[in-house]
Short mmCIF file of C-alpha atoms in Angstrom, two decimals:
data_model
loop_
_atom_site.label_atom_id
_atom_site.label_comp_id
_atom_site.label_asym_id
_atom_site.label_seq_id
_atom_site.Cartn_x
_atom_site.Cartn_y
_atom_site.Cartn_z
CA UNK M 126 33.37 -1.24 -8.47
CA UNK M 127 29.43 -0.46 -8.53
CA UNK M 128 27.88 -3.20 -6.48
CA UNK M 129 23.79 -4.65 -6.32
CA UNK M 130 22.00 -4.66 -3.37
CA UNK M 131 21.89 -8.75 -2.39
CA UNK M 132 19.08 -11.08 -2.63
CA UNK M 133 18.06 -11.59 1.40
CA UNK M 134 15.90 -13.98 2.20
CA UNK M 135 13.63 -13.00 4.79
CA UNK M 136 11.43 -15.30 6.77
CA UNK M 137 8.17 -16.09 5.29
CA UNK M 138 6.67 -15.98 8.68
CA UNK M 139 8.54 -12.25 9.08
CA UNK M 140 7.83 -11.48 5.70
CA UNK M 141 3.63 -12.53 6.45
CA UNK M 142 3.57 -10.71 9.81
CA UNK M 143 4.81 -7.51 8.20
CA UNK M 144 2.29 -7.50 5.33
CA UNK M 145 -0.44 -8.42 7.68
CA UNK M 146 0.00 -5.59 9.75
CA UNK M 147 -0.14 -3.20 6.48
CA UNK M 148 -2.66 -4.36 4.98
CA UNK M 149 -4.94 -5.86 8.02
CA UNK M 150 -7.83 -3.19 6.89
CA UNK M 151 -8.33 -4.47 3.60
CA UNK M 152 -8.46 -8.01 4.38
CA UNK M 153 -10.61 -7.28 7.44
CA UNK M 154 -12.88 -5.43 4.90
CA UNK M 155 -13.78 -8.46 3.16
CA UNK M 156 -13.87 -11.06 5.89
CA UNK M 157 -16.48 -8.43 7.66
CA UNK M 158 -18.80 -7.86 4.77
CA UNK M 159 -19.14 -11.35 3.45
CA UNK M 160 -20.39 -12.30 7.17
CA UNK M 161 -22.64 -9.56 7.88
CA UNK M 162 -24.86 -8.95 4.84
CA UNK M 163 -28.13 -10.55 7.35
CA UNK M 164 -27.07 -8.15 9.90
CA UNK M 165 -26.14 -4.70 8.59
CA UNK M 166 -26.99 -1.58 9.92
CA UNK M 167 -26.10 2.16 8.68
CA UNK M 168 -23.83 2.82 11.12
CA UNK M 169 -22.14 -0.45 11.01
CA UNK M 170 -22.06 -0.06 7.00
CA UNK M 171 -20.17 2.96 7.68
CA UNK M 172 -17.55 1.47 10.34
CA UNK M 173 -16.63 -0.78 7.59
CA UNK M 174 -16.19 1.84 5.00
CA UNK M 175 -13.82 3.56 6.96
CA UNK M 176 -11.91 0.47 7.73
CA UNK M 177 -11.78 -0.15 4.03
CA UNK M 178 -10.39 3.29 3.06
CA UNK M 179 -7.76 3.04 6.36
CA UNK M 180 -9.43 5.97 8.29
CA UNK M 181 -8.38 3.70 11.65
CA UNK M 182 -9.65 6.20 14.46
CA UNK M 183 -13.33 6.54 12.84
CA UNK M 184 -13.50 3.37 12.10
CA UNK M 185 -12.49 2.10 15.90
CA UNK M 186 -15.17 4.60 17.38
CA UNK M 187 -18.29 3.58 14.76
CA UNK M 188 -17.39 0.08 15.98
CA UNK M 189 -17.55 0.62 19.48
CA UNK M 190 -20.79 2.82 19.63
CA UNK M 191 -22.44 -0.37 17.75
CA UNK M 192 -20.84 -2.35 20.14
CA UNK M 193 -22.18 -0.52 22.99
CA UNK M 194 -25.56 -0.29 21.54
CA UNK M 195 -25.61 -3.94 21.09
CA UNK M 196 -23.56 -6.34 22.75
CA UNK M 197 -24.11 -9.09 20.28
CA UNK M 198 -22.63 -7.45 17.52
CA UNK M 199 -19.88 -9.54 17.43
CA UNK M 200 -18.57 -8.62 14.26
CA UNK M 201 -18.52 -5.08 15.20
CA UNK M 202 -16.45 -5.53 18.12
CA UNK M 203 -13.72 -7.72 15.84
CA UNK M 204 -13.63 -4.32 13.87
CA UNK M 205 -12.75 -2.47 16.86
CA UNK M 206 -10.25 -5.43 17.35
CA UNK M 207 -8.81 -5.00 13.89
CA UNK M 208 -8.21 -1.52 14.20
CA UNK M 209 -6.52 -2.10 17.46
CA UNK M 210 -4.22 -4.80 15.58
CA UNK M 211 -3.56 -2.57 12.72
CA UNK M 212 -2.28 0.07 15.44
CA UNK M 213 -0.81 -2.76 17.01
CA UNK M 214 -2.26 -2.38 20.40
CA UNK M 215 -2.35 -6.38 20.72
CA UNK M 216 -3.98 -6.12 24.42
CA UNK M 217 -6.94 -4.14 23.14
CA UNK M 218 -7.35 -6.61 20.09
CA UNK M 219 -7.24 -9.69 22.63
CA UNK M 220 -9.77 -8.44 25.32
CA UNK M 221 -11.98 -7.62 22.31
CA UNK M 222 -11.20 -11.08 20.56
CA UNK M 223 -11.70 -12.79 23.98
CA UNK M 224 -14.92 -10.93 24.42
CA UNK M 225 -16.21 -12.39 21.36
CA UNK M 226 -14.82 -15.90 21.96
CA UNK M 227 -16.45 -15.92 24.94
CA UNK M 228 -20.07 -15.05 23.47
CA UNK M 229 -19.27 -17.72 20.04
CA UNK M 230 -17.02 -20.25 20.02
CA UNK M 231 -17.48 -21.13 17.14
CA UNK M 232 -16.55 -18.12 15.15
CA UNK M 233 -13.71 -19.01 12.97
CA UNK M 234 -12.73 -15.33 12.36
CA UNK M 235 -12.40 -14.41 15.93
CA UNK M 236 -10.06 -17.90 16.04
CA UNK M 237 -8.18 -16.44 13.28
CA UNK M 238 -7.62 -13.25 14.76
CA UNK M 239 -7.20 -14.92 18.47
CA UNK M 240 -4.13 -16.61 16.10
CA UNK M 241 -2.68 -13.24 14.85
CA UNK M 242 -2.59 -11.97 18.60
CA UNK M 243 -0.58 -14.78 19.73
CA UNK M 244 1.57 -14.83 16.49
CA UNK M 245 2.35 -10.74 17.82
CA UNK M 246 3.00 -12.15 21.16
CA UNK M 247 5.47 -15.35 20.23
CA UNK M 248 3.45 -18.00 20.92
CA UNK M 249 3.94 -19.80 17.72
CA UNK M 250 2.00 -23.06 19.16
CA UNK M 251 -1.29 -21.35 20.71
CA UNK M 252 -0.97 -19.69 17.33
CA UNK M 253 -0.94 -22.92 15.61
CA UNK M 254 -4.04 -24.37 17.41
CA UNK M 255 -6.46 -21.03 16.68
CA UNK M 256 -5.50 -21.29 12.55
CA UNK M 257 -6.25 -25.26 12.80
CA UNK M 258 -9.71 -24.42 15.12
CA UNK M 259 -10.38 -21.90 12.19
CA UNK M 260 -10.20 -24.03 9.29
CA UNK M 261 -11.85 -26.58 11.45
CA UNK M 262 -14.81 -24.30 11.17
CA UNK M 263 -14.84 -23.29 7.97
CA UNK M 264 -12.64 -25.36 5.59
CA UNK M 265 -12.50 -22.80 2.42
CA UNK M 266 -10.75 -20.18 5.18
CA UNK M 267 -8.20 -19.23 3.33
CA UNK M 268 -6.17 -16.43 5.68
CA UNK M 269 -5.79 -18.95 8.54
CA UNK M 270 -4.16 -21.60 6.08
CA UNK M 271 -1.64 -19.06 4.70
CA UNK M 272 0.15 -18.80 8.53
CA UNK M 273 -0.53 -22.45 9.29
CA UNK M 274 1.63 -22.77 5.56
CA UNK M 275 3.87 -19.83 7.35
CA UNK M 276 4.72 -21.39 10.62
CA UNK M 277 5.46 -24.76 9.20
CA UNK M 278 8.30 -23.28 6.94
CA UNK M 279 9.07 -20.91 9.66
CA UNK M 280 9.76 -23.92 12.17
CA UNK M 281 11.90 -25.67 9.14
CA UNK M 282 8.94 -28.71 8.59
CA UNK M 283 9.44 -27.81 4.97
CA UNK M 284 7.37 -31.17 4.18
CA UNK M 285 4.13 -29.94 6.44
CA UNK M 286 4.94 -26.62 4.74
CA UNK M 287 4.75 -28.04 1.34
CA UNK M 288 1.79 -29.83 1.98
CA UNK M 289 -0.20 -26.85 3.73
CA UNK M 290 0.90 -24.24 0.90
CA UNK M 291 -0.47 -27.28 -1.78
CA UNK M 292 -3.91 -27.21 0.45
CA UNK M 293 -3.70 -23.14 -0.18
CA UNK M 294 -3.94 -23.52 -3.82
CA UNK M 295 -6.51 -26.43 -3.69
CA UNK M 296 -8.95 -24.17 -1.70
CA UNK M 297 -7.46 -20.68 -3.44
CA UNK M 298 -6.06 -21.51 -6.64
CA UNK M 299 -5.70 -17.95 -8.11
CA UNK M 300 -3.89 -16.62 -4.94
CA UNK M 301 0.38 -16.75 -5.57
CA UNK M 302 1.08 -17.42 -2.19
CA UNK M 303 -0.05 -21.17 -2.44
CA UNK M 304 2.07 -21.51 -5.95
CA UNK M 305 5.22 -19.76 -4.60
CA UNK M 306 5.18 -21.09 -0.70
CA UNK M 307 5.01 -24.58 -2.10
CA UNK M 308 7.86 -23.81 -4.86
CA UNK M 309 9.82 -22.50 -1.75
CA UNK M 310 9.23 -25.39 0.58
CA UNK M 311 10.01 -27.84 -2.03
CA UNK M 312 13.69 -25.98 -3.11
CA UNK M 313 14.35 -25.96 0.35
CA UNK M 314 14.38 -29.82 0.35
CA UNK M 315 16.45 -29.63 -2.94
CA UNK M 316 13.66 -30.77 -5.28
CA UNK M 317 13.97 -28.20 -7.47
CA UNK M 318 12.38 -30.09 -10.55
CA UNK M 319 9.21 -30.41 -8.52
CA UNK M 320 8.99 -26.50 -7.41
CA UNK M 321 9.27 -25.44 -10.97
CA UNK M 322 6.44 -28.14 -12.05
CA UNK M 323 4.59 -26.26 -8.85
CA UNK M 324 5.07 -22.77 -10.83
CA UNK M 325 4.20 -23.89 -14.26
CA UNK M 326 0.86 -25.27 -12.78
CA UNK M 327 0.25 -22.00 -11.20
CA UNK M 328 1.15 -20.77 -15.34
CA UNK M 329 -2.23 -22.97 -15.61
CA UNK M 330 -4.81 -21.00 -13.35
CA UNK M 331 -2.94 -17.50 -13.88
CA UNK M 332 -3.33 -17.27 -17.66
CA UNK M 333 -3.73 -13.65 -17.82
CA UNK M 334 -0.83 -12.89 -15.44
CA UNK M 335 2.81 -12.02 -15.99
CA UNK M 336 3.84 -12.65 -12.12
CA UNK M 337 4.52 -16.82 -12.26
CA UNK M 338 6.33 -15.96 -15.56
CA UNK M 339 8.21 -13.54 -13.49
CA UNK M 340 8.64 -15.78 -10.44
CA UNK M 341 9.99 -18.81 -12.95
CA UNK M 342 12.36 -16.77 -14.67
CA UNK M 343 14.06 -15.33 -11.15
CA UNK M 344 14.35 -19.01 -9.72
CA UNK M 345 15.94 -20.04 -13.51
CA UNK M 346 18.19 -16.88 -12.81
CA UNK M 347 19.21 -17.92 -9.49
CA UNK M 348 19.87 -21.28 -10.09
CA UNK M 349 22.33 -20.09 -13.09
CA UNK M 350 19.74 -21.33 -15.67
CA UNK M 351 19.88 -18.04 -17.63
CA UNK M 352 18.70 -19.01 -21.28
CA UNK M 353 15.37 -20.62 -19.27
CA UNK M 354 15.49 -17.54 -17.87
CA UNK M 355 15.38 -15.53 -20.86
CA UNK M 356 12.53 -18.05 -22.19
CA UNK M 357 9.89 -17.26 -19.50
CA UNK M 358 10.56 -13.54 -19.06
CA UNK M 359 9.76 -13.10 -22.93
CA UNK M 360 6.70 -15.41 -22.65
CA UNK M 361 5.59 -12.88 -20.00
CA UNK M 362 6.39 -10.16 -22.72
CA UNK M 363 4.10 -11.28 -24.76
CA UNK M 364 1.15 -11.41 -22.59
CA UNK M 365 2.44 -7.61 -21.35
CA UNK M 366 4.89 -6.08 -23.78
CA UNK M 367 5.04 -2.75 -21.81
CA UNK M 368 5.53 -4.53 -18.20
CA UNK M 369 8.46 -2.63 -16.63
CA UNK M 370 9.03 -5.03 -14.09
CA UNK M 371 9.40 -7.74 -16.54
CA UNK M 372 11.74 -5.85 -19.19
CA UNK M 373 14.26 -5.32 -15.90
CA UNK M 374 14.36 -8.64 -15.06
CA UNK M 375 14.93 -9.56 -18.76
CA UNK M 376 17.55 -6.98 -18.59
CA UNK M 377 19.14 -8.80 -15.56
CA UNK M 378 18.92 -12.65 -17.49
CA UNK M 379 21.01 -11.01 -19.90
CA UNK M 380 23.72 -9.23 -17.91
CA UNK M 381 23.99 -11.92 -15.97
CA UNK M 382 24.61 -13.80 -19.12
CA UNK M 383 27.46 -11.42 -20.34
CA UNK M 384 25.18 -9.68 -22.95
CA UNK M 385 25.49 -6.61 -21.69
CA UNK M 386 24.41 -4.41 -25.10
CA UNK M 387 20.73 -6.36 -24.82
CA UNK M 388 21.01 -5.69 -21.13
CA UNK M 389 20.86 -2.03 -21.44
CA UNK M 390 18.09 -2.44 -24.43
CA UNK M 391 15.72 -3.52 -21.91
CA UNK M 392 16.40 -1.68 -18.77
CA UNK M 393 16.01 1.40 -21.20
CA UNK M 394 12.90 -0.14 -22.49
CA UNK M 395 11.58 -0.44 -18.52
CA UNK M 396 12.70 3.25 -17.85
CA UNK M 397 10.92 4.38 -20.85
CA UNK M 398 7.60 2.03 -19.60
CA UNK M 399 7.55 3.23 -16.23
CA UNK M 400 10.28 6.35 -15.39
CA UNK M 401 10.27 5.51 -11.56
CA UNK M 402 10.76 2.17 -12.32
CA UNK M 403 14.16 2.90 -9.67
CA UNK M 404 15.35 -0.79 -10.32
CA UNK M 405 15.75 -0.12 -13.95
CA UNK M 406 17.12 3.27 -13.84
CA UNK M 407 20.20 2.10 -10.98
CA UNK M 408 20.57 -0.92 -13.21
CA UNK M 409 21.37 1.55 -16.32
CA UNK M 410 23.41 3.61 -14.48
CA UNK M 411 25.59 -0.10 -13.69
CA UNK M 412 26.11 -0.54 -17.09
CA UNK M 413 27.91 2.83 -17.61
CA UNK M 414 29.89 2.56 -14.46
CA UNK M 415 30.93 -1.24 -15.82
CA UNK M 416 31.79 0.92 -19.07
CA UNK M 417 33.45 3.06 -17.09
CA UNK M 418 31.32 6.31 -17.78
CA UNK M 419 31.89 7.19 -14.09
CA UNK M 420 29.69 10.73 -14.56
CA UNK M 421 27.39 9.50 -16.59
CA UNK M 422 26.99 6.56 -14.07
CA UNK M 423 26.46 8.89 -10.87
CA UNK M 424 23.82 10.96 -13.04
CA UNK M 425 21.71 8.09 -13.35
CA UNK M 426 21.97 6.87 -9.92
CA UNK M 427 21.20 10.33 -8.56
CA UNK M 428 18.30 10.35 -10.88
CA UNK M 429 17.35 7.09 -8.48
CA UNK M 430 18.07 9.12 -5.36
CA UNK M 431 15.29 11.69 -6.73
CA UNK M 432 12.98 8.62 -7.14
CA UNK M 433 13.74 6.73 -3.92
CA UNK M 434 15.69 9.38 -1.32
CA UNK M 435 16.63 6.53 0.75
CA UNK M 436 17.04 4.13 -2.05
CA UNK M 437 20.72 2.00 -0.45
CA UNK M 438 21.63 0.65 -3.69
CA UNK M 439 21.52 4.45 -5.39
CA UNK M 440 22.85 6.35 -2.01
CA UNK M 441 25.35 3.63 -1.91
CA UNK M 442 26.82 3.74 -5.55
CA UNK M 443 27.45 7.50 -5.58
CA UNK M 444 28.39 7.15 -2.23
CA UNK M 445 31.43 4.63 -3.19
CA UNK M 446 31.87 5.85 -6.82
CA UNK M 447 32.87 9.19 -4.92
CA UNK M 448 35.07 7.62 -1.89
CA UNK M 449 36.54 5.73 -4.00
CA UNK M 450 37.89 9.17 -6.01
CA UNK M 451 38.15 11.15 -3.04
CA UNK M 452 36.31 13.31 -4.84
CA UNK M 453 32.82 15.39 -2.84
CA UNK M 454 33.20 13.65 0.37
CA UNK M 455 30.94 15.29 2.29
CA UNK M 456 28.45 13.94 0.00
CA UNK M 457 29.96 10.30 -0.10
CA UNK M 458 29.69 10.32 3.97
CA UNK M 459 26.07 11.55 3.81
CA UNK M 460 24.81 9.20 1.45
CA UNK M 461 26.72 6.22 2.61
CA UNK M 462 25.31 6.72 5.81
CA UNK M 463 21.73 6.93 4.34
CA UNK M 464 22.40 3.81 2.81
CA UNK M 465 23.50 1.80 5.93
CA UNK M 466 20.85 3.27 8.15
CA UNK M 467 18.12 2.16 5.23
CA UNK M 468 19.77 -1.45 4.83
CA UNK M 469 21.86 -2.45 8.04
CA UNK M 470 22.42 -5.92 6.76
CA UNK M 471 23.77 -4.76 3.21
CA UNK M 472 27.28 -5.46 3.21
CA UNK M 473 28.04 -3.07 0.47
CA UNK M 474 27.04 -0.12 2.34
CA UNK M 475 28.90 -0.87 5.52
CA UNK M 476 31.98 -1.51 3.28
CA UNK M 477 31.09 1.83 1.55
CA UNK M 478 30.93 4.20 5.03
CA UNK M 479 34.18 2.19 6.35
CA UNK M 480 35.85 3.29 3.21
CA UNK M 481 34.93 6.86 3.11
CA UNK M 482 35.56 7.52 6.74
CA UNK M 483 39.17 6.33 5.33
CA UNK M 484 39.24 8.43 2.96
CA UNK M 485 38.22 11.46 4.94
CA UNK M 486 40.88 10.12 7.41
CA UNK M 487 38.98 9.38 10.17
CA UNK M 488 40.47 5.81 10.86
CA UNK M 489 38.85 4.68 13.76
CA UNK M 490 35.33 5.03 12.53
CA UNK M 491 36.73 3.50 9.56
CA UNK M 492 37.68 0.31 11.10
CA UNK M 493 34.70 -0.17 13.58
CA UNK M 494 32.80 0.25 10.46
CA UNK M 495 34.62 -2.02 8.20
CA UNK M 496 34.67 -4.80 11.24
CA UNK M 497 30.78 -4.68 10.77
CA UNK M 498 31.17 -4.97 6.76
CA UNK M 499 33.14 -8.22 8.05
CA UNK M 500 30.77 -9.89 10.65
CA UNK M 501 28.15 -9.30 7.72
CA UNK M 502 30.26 -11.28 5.11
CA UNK M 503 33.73 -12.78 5.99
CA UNK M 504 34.43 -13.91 2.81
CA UNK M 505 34.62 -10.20 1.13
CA UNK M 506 38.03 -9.67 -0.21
CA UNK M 507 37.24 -5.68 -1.01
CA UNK M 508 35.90 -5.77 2.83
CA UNK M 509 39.75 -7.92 3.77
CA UNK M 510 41.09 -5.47 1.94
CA UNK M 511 39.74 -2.20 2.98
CA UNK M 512 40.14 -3.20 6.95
CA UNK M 513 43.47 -4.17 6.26
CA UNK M 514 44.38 -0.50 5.46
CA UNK M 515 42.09 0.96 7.41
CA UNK M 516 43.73 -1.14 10.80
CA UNK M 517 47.14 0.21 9.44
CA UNK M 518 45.92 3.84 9.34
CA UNK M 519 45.15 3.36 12.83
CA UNK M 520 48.27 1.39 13.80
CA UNK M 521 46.96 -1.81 14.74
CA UNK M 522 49.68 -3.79 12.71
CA UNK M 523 49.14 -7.23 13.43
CA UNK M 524 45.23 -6.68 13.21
CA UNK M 525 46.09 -5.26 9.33
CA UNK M 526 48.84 -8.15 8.24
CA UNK M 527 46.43 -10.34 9.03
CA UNK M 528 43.65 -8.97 7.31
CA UNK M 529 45.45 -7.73 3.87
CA UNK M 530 47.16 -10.84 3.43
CA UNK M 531 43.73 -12.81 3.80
CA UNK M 532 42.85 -10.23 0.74
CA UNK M 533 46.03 -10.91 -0.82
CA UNK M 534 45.71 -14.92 -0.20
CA UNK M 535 42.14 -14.69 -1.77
CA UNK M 536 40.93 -16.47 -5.55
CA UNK M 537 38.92 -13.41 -6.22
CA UNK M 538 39.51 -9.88 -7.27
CA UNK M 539 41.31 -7.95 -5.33
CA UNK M 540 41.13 -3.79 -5.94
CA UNK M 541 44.58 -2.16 -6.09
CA UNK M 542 46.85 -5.54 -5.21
CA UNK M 543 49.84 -3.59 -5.87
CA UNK M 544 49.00 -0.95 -3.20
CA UNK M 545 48.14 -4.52 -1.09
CA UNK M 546 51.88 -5.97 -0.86
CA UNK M 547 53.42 -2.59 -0.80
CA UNK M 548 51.89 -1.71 2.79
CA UNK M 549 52.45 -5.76 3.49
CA UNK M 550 55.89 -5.28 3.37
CA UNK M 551 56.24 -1.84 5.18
CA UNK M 552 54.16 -3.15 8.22
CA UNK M 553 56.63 -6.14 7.80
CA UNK M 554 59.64 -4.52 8.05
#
C-alpha cells in the first residue's frame, strides 16, 4: 500500500512570489547592468558583482557608499533596495524605492519593484497599477508582465490571464512562463484543445528544448491521454536521450498505463542517467513494493532518504511499509513524522503517523492525527478506515461505527475488510 506524493496545485501568484524572493539577485543583476552601462563606476561594478554571486551584505553596503557619495545614483540605491527585498526587509526596500520614485518618475524598474513591495504587503491592486505604469514605460518589460499575467489568474480572470500570459510570449517568446501560464489559464476555462495548441507553438520557438515536450506529455498524462503521453515524452528523447527527468516521466506514462515491465525500464534508465535523480529512484522502489518485494522496496526508498533526508514521499513509504508490519517502529514514528512536518498538506503522511501511533498503541495521538488525514481528504477509505479503529482503540464507539462503516460502504479498496465488519459487529453488540 506504497502511495505517491499528490499533484498540488499551488497558486501561480504563490508559486511567483516564492521564486522571486530566491532568485531576486539574479534577475536584479540583469535589469541593473543593461541600464547602467553610461554610468558605471568601479565600485558600483563591484556592488553588482556581488549581487550577482548572492553575497547580500557586501553587496547592500557597496550600494549605499555609492549612494551616499552620489545621491543621483538611482540605480545604486534600487540595489540596496533589492538586497533589502531579497532579505525581505520590505520597509527598507520601500523607503529606498520611494526615494527613487521621488527623484524619477519615470523609472519603470523602480515601478516594478514599488509593485513587488506592495505584492509582499497584500495590496494586490496598488500592485496592479505599478506593473501596468511599468510596462507603460517600457513596453518590452518583461518581469512586470509576468505578475500582471500572475494576479489576473490569481484573482480567477482566467480570460485577462490568458490574454496577459499571450502578451508574455509576444514580447518574450523563448521564456516558458508565457507558453505554460497561457496553457493554464486556458484549461482552467475548459479549453483544453486550445492550451495544448498554446504548448505545441511554444514546441515552435523552443526547438532545442525538451521542457514543452515535457510539459505536453504531463497535461496528456493528467488528462488520462497516456499513449499522447508516451508520444511527446519520446519526441523529447530524441532531442535528449540521456534526460533523466524525461525517462521518469516516460516511466510514469507507462505505469500509469498498466505497463509496468517498461515502467521500471525507464526509471532504471533515469537512475542510471542521473543517480540522485530521487523521483526515479522512489518510483523504482514502487514497483517492487507493487511486486511485493517489501525489502527490496524499503532499500530503495532509503536509498532516497540518503538523497533527499526530508524527502515525504521516501520518509513516508518506509515509514508505512513498517507500521503497517509493526515491524522497527521507532523508525516508522520518526520518519512519518519527518514526512508530515516536510509536507503538512500530504494526506498520505498524516494517514501514515495516525497509523503508526496505532500501532505503537498510543490511540489518542492516533486519532487526532487521523482526524487531520480526514479534513485533508474526506473521501479516503484507508483514512475511514484507519480512524474507524483508531476511535475504537480509544473507545469512542459511535465516532468509530460511523467511520468504519463509511469505509465499509465505500466503491473503492478497502485494506483488511474482514478485520472491518469483525470490529463492526463487536462495537455493535
Amino acid at each position: 500500500m506504497t502511495r505517491a506524493l499528490p499533484v498540488r496545485r499551488l497558486s501561480a501568484l504563490r508559486v511567483l512570489v516564492a521564486l522571486v524572493l530566491l532568485t531576486h539577485a539574479a534577475a536584479a543583476h540583469a535589469d541593473i547592468i543593461s541600464f547602467t552601462k553610461r554610468a558605471a563606476s568601479e565600485k558600483f561594478d563591484q556592488a553588482v558583482a556581488a549581487l550577482g554571486r548572492g553575497d547580500l551584505k557586501q553587496a547592500d553596503t557597496l550600494f549605499q557608499q555609492v549612494v551616499e557619495s552620489d545621491p543621483l545614483r538611482l540605480y545604486a540605491a534600487l540595489g540596496h533596495a533589492q538586497v533589502a527585498l531579497s532579505q525581505q526587509r520590505i520597509k527598507d526596500a520601500d523607503r529606498a524605492i520611494s526615494a527613487v520614485l521621488s527623484q524619477h518618475a519615470e523609472m519603470a524598474e523602480a515601478h516594478n519593484m514599488k509593485g513587488v513591495v506592495l505584492l509582499l504587503q497584500k495590496r494586490q491592486e496598488d500592485a496592479r497599477y505599478e506593473f501596468s505604469r511599468a510596462v507603460e514605460l517600457q513596453a518590452r518589460y518583461v518581469t512586470p508582465r509576468i505578475y500582471l499575467a500572475a494576479l489576473a489568474r490569481e484573482s480567477g480572470r482566467f480570460a485577462d490571464a490568458s490574454s496577459a500570459y499571450k502578451a508574455l510570449t509576444d514580447v518574450a517568446p523563448g521564456l516558458p512562463a508565457g507558453y505554460v501560464g497561457q496553457a493554464e489559464a486556458l484549461m482552467m476555462m475548459g479549453k483544453t484543445p486550445e492550451a495544448y495548441t498554446v504548448l505545441d507553438a511554444w514546441k515552435a520557438h523552443a526547438r532545442s528544448s525538451v521542457l514543452p515536450y515535457q510539459v505536453l506529455g504531463s497535461l496528456y498524462l493528467a488528462n488520462g491521454e497516456r499513449a499522447k503521453a508516451v508520444q511527446e515524452l519520446k519526441a523529447a528523447l530524441v532531442k535528449n536521450p540521456g534526460d533523466a527527468p524525461t525517462l521518469k516521466l516516460l516511466g510514469d506514462a507507462y505505469a500509469a498505463s498498466g505497463d509496468f515491465k517498461a515502467a521500471g525500464e525507464q526509471y532504471d534508465a533515469a537512475v542510471a542517467a542521473d543517480p540522485k535523480n530521487v523521483e526515479a529512484v522512489i518510483r523504482t522502489g514502487d514497483l517492487k513494493a507493487r511486486a511485493g518485494q517489501t525489502d527490496r522496496a524499503l532499500e530503495i526508498y532509503r536509498r532516497a532518504i540518503a538523497i533527499d533526508p526530508t524527502n515525504p514521499v521516501a520518509c513516508n513509504n518506509v515509514a508505512w511499509l513498517l507500521g503497517d508490519q509493526g515491524q522497527q517502529l521507532d523508525e516508522a514514528l520518526r520518519l512519518a513524522q519527518v514526512a508530515a512536518k516536510a509536507g503538512p498538506a500530504y494526506v498520505d503522511a498524516q494517514d501514515t503517523l495516525g497509523w503508526v501511533y496505532y500501532q505503537r498503541g498510543h490511540y489518542s495521538q492516533a486519532v487526532t492525527t487521523l482526524k487531520n488525514a480526514k479534513a485533508l481528504d474526506g473521501k479516503r477509505t484507508d483514512v475511514a478506515a484507519h480512524l474507524g479503529l483508531a476511535y475504537a482503540k480509544a473507545g469512542l464507539t459511535q465516532q468509530a461505527l460511523a467511520e468504519l462503516k463509511r469505509a465499509l460502504a465505500s466503491t473503492n479498496a478497502v485494506p483488511n475488510r474482514a478485520e472491518l465488519e469483525r470490529t463492526v459487529a463487536s462495537l455493535s453488540r
